PDB file of C-alpha atoms in Angstrom:
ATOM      1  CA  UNK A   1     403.599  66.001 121.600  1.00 53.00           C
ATOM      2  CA  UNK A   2     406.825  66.477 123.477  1.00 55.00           C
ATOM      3  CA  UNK A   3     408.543  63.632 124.291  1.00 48.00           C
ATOM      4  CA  UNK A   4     411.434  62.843 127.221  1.00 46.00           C
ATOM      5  CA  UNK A   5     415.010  63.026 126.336  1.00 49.00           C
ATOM      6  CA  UNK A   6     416.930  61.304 128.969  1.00 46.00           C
ATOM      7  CA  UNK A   7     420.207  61.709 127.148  1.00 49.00           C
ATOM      8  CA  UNK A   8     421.217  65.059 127.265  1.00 51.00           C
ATOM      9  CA  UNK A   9     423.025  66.150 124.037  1.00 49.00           C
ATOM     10  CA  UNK A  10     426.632  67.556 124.498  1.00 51.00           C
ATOM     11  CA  UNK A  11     426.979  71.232 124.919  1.00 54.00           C
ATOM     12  CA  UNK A  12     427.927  73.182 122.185  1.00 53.00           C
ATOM     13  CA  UNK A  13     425.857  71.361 119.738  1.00 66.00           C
ATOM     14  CA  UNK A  14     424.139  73.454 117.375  1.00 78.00           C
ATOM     15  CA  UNK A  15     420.784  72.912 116.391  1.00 85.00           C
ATOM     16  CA  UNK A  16     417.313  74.813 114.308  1.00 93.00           C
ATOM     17  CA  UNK A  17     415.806  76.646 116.763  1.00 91.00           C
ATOM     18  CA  UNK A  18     412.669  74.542 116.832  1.00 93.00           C
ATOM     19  CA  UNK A  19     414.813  71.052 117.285  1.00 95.00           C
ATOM     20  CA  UNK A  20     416.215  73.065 120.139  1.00 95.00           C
ATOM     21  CA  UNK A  21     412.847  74.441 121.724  1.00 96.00           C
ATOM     22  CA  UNK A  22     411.986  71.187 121.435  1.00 95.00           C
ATOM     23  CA  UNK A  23     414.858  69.631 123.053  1.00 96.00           C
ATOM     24  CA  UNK A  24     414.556  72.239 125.713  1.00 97.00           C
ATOM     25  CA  UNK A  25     410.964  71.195 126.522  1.00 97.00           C
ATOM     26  CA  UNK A  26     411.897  67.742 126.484  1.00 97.00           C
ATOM     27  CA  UNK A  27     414.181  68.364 129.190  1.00 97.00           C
ATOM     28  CA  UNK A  28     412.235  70.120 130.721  1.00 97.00           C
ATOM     29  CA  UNK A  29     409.393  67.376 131.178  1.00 97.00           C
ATOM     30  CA  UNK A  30     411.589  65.065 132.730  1.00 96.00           C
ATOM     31  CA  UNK A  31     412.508  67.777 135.504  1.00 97.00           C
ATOM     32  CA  UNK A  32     408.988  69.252 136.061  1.00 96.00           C
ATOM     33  CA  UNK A  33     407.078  65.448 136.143  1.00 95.00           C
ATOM     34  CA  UNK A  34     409.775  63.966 138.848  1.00 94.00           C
ATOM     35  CA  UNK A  35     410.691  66.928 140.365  1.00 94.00           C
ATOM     36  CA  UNK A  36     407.474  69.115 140.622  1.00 94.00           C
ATOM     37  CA  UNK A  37     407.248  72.900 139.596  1.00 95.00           C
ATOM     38  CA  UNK A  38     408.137  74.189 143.150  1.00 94.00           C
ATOM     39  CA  UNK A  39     411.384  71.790 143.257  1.00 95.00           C
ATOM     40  CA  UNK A  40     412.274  72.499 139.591  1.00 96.00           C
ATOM     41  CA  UNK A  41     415.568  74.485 138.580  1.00 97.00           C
ATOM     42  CA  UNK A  42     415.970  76.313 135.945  1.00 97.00           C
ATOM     43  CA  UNK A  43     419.750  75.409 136.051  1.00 97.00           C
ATOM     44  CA  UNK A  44     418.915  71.327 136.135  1.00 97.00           C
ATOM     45  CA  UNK A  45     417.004  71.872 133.320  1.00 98.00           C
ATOM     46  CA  UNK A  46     419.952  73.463 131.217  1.00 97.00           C
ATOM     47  CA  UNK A  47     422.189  70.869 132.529  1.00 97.00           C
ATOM     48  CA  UNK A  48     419.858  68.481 131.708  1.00 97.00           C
ATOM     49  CA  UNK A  49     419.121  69.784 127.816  1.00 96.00           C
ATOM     50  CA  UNK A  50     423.195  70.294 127.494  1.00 95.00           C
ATOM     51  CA  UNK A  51     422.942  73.295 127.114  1.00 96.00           C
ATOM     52  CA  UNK A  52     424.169  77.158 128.882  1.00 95.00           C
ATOM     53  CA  UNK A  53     421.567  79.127 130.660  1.00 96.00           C
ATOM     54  CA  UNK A  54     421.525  82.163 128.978  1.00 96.00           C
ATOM     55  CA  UNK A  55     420.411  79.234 125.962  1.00 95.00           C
ATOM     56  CA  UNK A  56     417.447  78.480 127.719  1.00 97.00           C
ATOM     57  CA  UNK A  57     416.660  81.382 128.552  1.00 97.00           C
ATOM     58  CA  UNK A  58     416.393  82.748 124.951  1.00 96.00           C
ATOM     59  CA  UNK A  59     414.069  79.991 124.344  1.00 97.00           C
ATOM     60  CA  UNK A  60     411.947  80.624 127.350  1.00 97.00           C
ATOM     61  CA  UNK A  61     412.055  84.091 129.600  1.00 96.00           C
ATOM     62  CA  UNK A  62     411.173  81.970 133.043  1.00 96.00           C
ATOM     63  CA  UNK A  63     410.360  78.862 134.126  1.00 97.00           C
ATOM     64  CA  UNK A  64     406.644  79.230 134.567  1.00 97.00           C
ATOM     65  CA  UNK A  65     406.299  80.367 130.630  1.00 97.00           C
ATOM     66  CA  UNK A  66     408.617  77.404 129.875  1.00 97.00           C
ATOM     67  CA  UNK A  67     406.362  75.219 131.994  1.00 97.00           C
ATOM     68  CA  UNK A  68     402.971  76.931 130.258  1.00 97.00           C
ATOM     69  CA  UNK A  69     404.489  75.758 126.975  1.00 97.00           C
ATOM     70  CA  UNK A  70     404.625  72.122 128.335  1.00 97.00           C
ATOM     71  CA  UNK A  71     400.814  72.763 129.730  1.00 97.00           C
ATOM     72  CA  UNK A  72     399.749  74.181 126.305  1.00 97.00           C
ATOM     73  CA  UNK A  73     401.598  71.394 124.507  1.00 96.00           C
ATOM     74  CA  UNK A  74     400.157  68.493 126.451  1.00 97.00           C
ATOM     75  CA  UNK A  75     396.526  69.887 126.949  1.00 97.00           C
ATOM     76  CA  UNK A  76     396.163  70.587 123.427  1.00 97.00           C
ATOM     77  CA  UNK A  77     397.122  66.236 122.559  1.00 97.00           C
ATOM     78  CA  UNK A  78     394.510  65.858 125.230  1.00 98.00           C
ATOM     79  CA  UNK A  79     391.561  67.437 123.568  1.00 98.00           C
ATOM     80  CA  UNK A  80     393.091  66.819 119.895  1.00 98.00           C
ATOM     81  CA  UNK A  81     392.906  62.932 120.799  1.00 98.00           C
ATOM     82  CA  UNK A  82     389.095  63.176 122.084  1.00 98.00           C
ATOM     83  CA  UNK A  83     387.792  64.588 119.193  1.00 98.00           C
ATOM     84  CA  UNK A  84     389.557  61.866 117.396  1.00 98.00           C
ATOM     85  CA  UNK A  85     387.762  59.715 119.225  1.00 98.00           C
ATOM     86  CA  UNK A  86     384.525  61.205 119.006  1.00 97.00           C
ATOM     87  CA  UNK A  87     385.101  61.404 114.737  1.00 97.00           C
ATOM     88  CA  UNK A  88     386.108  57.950 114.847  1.00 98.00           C
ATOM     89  CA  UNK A  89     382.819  56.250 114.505  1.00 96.00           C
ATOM     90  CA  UNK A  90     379.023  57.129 114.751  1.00 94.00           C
ATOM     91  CA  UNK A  91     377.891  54.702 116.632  1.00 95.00           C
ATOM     92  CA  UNK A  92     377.201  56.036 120.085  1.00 95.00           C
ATOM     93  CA  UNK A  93     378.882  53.178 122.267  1.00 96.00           C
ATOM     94  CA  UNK A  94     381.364  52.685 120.589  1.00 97.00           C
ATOM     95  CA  UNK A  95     382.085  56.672 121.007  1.00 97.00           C
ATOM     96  CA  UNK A  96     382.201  56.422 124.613  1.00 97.00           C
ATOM     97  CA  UNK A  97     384.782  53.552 124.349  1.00 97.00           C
ATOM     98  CA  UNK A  98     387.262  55.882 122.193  1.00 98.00           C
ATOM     99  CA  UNK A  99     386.546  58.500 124.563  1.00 98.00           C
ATOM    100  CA  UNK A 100     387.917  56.134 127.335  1.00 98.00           C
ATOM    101  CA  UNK A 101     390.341  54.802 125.693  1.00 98.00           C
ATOM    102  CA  UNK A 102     392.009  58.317 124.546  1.00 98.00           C
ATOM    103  CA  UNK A 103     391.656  59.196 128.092  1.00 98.00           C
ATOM    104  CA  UNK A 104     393.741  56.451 129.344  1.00 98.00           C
ATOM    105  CA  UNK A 105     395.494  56.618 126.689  1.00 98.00           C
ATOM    106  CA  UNK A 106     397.028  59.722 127.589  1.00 98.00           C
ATOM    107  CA  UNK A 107     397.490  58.685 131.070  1.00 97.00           C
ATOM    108  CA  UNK A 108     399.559  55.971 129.930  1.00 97.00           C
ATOM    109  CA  UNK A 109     401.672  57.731 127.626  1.00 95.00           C
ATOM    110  CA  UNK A 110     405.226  58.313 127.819  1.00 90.00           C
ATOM    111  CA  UNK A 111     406.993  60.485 129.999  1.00 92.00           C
ATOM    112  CA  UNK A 112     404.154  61.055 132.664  1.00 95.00           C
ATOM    113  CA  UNK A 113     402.973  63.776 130.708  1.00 94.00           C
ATOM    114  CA  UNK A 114     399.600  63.767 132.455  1.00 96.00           C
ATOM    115  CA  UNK A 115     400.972  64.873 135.487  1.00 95.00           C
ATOM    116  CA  UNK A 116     401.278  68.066 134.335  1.00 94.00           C
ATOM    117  CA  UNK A 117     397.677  68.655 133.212  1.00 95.00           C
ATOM    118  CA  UNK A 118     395.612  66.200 135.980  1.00 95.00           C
ATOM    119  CA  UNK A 119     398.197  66.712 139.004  1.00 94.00           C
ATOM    120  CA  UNK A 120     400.045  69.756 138.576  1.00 91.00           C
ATOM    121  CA  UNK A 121     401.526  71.544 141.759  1.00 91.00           C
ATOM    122  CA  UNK A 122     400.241  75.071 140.147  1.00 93.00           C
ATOM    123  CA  UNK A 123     396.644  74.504 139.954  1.00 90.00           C
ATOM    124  CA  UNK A 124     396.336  77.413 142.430  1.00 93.00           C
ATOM    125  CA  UNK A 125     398.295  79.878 139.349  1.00 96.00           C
ATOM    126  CA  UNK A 126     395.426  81.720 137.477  1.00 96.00           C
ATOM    127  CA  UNK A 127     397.203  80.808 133.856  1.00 97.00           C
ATOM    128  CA  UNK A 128     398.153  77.262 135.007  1.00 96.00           C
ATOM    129  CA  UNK A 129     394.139  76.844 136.131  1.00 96.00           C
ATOM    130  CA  UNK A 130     393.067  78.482 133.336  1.00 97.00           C
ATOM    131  CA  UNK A 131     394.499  76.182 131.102  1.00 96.00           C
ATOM    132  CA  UNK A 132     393.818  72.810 132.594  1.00 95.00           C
ATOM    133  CA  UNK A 133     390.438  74.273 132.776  1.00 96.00           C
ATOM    134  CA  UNK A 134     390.161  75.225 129.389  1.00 97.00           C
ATOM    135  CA  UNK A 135     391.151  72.021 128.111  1.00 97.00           C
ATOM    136  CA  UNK A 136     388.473  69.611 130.508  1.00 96.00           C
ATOM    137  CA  UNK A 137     386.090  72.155 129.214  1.00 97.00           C
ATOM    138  CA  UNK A 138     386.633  71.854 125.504  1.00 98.00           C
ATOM    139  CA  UNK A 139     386.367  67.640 126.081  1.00 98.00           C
ATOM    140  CA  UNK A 140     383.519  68.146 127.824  1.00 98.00           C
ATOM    141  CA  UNK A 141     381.573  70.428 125.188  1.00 98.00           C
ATOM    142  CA  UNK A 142     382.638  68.212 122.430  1.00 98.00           C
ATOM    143  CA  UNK A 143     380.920  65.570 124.144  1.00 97.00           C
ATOM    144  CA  UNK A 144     378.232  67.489 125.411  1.00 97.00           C
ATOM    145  CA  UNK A 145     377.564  68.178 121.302  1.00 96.00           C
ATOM    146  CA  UNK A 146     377.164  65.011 120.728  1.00 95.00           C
ATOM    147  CA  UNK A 147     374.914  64.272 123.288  1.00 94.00           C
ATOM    148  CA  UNK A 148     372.843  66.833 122.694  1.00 93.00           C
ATOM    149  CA  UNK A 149     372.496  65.953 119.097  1.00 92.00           C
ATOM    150  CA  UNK A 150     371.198  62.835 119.430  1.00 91.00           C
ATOM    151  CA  UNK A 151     369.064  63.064 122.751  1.00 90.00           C
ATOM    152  CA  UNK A 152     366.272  65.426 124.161  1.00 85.00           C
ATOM    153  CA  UNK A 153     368.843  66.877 126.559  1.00 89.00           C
ATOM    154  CA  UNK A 154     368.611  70.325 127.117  1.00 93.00           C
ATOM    155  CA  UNK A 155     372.250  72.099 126.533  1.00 93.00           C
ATOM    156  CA  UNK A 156     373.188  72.886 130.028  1.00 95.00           C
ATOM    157  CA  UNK A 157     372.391  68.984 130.981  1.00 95.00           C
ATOM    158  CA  UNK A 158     374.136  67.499 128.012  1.00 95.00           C
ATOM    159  CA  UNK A 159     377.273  69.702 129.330  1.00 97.00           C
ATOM    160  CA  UNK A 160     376.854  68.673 132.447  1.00 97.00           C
ATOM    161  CA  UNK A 161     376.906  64.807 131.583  1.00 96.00           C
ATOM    162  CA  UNK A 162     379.831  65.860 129.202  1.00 97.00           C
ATOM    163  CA  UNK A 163     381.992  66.980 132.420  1.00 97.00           C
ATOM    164  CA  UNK A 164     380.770  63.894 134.099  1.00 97.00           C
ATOM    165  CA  UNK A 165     381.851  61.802 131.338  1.00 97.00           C
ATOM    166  CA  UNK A 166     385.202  63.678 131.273  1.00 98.00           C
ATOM    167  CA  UNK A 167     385.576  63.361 135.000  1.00 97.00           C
ATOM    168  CA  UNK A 168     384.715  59.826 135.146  1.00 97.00           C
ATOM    169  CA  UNK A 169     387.329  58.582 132.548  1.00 98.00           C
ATOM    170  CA  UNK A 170     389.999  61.417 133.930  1.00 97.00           C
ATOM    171  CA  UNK A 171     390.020  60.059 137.673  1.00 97.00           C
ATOM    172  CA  UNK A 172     389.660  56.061 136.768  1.00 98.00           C
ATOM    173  CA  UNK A 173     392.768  56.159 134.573  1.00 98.00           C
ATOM    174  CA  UNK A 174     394.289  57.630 137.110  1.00 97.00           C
ATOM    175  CA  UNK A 175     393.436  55.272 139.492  1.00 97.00           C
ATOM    176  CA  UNK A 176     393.928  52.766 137.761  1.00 97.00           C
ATOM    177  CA  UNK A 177     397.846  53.870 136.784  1.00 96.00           C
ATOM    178  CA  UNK A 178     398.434  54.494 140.695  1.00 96.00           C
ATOM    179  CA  UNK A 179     397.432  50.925 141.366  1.00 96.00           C
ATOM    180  CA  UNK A 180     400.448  49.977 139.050  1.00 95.00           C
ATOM    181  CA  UNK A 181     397.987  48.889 136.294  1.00 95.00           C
ATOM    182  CA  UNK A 182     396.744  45.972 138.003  1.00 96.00           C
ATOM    183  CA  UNK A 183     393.987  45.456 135.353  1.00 97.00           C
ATOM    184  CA  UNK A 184     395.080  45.330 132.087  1.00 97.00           C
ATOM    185  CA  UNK A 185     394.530  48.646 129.826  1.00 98.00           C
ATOM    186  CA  UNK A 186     392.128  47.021 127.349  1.00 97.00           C
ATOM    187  CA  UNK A 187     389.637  45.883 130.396  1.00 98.00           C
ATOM    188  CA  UNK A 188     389.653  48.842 132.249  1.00 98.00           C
ATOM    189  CA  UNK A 189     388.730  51.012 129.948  1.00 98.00           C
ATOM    190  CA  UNK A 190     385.822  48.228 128.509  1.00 97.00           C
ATOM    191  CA  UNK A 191     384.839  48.548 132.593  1.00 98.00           C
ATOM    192  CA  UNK A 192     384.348  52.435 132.888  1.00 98.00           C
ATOM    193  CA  UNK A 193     383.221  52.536 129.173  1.00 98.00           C
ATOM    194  CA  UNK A 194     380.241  49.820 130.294  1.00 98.00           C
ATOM    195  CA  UNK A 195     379.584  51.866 132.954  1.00 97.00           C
ATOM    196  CA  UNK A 196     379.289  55.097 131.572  1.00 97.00           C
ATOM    197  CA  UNK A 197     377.313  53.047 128.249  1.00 96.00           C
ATOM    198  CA  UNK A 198     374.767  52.266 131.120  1.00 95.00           C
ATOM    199  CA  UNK A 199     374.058  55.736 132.571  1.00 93.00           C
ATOM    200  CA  UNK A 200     374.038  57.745 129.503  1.00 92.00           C
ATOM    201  CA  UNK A 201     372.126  55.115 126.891  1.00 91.00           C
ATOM    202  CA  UNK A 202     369.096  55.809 129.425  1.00 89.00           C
ATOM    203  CA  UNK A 203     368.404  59.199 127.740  1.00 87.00           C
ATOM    204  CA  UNK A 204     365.676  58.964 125.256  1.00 84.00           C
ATOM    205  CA  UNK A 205     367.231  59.447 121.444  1.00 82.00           C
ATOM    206  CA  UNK A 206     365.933  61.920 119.279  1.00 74.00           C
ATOM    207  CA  UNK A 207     363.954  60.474 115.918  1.00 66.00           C
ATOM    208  CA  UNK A 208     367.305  61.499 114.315  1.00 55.00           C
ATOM    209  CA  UNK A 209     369.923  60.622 116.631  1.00 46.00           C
TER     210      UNK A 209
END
């Protein structure tokens, strides 16, 4: 995953063209998450990275392809740390506390990187919604698998209480970051996970599951 860079490296440094794609992005994060897309410059973002524009642009054509790589970067860690969770154990309830906890665990990760997936200013951008989509949907069928595994659910209901699931957990952590983590981290998540424990242990289990 990318992470921030707040020290711009002096110009002229050379670097592999991935430590510099990566710098770039880096750079990049910082502008787009306090700044916005809309508000973003291309030119802040080179001043910021220490480097020329024409460098930048080598690495990335525009800013919304610089910004997709950010979205693809990001969204990917977002799924790739739910199916982590799900892995993690086989036990049921304690699946739906990793799930939480990954959730919230992104939200709390560095840089504000959830902005640009949960809260982007481009969600009205067919690749931007496409994307974000893409991602809530892949969470939501890996749960959904699981779910129907181990329960009578038909598919189209297990997805359905897969998005919930993935809703539920996307919209209390960020909640619960805007109220300036009031709660601690640990006990939130135990909250939301108890509640969604509640809702979805009511569905018979198959003799297997």
């Amino acid at each position: 995953m990318v992470t921030a860079t707040p020290d711009a490296r002096p110009r002229g440094t050379r670097l592999p063209r991935l430590a510099r794609r990566r710098q770039l992005l880096g750079a990049a994060q910082e502008v787009f998450v306090a700044q916005g897309y809309h508000a973003a410059a291309m030119d802040e973002i080179a001043e910021r990275a220490g480097v020329s524009k024409p460098v930048l642009y080598q690495h990335f054509p525009g800013k919304l392809e610089l910004y997709l790589a950010l979205l693809d970067e990001h969204a990917e860690a977002l799924v790739k740390i739910v199916r982590e969770a799900l892995e993690s154990t086989t036990d049921n309830k304690l699946r739906v506390q990793a799930c939480m906890q990954a959730f919230y665990d992104f939200v709390a990760g560095e840089g504000e990187a959830y902005r640009l997936v949960f809260e982007s200013d481009l969600r009205n951008v067919a690749p931007v919604r496409a994307r974000v989509e893409r991602a809530n949907q892949q969470c939501a069928e890996m749960i959904a698998r699981v779910i129907a595994e181990d329960t009578d659910a038909p598919s189209d209901e297990a997805h359905l209480l897969g998005m919930g699931l993935v809703g539920m957990a996307e919209v209390s952590a960020r909640y619960w970051l805007s109220q300036h983590r009031a709660i601690p981290k640990d006990t939130a998540e135990k909250i939301i996970a108890r509640l969604a424990w509640r809702g979805i242990s009511g569905f018979p289990m198959t003799p297997s599951g």
